Tab-separated table of C-alpha atoms in Angstrom:
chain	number	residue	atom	x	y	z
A	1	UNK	CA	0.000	0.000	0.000
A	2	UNK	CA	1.664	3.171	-1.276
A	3	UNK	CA	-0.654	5.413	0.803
A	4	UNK	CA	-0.990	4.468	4.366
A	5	UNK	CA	1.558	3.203	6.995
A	6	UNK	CA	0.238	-0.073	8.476
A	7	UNK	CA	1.250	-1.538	12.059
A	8	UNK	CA	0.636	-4.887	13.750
A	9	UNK	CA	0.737	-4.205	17.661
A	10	UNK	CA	2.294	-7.192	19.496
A	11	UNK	CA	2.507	-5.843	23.023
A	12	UNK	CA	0.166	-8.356	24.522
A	13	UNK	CA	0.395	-11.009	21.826
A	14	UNK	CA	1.007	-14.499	23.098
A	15	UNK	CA	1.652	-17.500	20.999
A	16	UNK	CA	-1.577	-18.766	21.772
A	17	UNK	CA	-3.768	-16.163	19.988
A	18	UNK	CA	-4.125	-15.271	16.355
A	19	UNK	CA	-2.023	-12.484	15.206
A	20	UNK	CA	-3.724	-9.318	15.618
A	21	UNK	CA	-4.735	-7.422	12.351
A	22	UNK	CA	-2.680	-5.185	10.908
A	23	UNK	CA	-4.094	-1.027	11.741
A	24	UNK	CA	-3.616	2.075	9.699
A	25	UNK	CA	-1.360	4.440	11.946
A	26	UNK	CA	-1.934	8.624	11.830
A	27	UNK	CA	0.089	9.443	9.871
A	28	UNK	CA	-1.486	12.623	7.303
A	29	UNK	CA	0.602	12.250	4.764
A	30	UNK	CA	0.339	14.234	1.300
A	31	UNK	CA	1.726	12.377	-1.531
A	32	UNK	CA	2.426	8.438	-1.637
A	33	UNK	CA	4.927	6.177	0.056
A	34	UNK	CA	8.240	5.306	-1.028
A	35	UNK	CA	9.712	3.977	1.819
A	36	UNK	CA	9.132	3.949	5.703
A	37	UNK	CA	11.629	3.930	8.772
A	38	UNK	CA	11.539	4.257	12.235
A	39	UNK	CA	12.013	7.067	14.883
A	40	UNK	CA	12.326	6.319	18.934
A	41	UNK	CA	12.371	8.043	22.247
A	42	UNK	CA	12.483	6.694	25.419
A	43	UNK	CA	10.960	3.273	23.769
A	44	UNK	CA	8.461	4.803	21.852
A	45	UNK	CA	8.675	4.167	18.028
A	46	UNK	CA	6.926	5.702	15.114
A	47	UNK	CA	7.160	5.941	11.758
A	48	UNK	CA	9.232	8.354	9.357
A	49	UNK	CA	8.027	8.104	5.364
A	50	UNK	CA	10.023	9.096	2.490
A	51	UNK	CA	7.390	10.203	0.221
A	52	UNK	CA	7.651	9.267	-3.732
A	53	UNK	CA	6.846	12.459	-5.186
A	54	UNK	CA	9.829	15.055	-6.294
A	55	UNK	CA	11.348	16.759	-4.584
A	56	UNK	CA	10.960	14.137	-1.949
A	57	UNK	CA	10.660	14.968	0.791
A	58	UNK	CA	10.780	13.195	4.526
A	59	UNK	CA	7.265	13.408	6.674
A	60	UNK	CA	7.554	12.374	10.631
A	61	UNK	CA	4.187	10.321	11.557
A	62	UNK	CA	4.345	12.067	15.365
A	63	UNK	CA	5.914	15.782	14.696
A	64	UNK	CA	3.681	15.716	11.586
A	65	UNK	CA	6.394	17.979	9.933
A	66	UNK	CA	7.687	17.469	6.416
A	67	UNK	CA	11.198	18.089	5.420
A	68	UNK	CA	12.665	18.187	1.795
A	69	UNK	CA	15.430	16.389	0.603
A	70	UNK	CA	17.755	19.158	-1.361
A	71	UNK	CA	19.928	18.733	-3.601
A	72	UNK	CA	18.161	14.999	-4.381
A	73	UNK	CA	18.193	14.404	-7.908
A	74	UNK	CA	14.952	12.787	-7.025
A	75	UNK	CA	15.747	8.562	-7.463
A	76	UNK	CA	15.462	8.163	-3.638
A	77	UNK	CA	14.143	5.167	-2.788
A	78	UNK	CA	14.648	3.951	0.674
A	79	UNK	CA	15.260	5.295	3.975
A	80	UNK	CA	17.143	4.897	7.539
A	81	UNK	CA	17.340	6.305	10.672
A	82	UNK	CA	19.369	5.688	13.552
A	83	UNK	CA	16.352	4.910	15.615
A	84	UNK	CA	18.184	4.956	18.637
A	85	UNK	CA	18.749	8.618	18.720
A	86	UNK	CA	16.462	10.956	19.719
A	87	UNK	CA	16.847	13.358	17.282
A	88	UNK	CA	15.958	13.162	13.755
A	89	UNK	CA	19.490	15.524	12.109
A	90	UNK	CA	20.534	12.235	10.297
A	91	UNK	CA	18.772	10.356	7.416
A	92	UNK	CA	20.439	7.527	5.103
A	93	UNK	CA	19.228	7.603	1.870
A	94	UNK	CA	19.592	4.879	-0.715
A	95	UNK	CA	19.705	6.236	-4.836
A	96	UNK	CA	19.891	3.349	-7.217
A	97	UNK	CA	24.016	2.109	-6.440
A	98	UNK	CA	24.806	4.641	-3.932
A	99	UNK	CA	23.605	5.383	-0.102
A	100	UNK	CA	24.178	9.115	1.190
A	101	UNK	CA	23.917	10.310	4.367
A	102	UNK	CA	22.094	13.548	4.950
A	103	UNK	CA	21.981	15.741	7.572
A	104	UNK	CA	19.512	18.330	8.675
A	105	UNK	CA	20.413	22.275	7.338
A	106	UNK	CA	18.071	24.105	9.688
A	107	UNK	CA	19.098	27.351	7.300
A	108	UNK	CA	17.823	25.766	4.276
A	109	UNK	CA	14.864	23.575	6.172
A	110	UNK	CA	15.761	20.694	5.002
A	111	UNK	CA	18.238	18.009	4.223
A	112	UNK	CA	21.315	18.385	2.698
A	113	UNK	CA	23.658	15.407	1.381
A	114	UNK	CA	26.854	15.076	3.469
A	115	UNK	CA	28.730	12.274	1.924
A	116	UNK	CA	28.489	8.980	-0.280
A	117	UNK	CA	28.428	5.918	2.990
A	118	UNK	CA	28.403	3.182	0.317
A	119	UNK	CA	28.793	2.438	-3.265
A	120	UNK	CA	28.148	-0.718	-4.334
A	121	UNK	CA	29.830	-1.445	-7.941
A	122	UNK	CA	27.123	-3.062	-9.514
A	123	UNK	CA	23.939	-4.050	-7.554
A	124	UNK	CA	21.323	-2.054	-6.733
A	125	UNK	CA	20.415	-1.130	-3.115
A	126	UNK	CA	16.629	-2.595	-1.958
A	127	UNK	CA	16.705	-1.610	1.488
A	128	UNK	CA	18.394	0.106	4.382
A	129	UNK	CA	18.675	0.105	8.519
A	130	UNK	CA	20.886	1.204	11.105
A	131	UNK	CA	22.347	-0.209	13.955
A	132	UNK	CA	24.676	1.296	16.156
A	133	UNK	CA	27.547	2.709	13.961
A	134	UNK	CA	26.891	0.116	11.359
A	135	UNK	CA	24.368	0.574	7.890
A	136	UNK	CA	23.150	-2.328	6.759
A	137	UNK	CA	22.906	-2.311	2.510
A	138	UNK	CA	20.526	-5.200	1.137
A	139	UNK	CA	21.264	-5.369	-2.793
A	140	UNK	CA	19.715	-7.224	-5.406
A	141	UNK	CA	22.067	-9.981	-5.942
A	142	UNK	CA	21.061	-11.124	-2.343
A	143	UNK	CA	24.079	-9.407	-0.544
A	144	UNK	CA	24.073	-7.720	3.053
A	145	UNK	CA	26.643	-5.141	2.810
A	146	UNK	CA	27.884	-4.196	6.452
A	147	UNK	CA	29.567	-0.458	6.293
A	148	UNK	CA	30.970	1.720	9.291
A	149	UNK	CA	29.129	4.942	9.220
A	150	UNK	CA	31.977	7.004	10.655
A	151	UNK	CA	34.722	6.073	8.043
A	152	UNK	CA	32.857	4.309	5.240
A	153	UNK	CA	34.536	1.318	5.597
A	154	UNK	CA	33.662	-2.094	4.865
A	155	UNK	CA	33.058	-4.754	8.026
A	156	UNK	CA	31.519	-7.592	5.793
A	157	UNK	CA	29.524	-8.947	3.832
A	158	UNK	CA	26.830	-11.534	3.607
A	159	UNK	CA	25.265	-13.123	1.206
A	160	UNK	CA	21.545	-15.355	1.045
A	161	UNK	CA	22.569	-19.021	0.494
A	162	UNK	CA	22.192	-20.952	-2.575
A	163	UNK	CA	19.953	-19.544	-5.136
A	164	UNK	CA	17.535	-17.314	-3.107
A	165	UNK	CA	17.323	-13.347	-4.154
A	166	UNK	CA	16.696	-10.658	-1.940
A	167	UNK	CA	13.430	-9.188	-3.080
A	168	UNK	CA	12.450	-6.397	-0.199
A	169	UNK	CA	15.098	-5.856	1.767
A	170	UNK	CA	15.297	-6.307	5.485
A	171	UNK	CA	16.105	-5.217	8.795
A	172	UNK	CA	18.408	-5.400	11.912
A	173	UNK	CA	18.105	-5.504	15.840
A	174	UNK	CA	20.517	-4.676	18.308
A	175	UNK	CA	21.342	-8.007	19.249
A	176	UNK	CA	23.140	-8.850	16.299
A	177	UNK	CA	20.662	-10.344	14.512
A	178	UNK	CA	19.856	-9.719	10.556
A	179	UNK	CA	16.230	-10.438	9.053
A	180	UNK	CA	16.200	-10.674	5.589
A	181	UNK	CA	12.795	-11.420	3.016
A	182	UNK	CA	14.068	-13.975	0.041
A	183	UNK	CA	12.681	-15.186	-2.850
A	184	UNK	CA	12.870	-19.106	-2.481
A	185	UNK	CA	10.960	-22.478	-0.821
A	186	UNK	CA	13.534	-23.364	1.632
A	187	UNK	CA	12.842	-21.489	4.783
């Protein structure tokens, strides 16, 4: 759904019950949905959207404020936050082969590209997330591409076993775990 952010509230979910159904969350936004990420304070979580329209532009679900992207040549398709900082100055973006960080210009209202984190040489990026000091690059050709956000170094690399494809990306928790959605019958 390109026009709605959707949750699924597990908070008092046991394995015995169904899973709940997922809800719309309240989030007015004006334009449709490229990608979504997350936003936390003191263990509260909601979502930030990268809208699909130029010039994107970056709409937080609680603040309800909308920020530009500037200088975006406007092939941004997905989106990370460090979702353990309370502040929202610092946005990963991914564009096709590259992921750029961007930081907020509160002279220009809006966010400006720092630096290049990542390139990767010939697979395109399908989805982003932060943990810690490390962004995590899903690609195409079923890689996880580990990068230090400080330095833009590389710490690894992972890749999907056997034949399976990365197909939407995935995420990361902060217990060192990676969760990935393939394109395959073995899991």
């Amino acid at each position: 759904d390109n026009f709605r952010v959707w949750q699924i509230d597990l908070k008092n979910y046991s394995d015995e019950q169904a899973l709940p159904l997922p809800t719309t969350v309240d989030c007015d936004i004006n334009g449709t949905i490229a990608d979504i990420a997350a936003r936390c304070i003191h263990g509260k979580c909601w979502p930030v959207v990268l809208l699909n329209e130029a010039p994107r532009r970056i709409f937080d679900c609680s603040r309800k404020e909308e920020r530009i992207l500037l200088q975006d040549p406007g092939n941004a398709k997905h989106l990370a936050t460090n979702s353990s900082r309370s502040d929202l100055e610092t946005l990963f973006v991914s564009e096709d082969k590259e992921v750029i960080k961007y930081m907020f210009d509160a002279g220009r209202s809006g966010y400006a590209p720092h630096w290049i984190v990542s390139k990767s040489p010939g697979h395109k990026v399908v989805g982003l997330d932060v943990v810690k000091n490390h962004l995590l690059s899903f690609q195409d050709n079923g890689q996880v591409v580990v990068t230090d956000m400080e330095s833009g170094l590389g710490c690894g690399t992972w890749r999907v076993p056997k034949t399976d494809q990365m197909i939407g990306g995935g995420c990361a928790d902060y217990d060192n775990t990676v969760h990935i959605l393939v394109n395959g019958n073995r899991y």
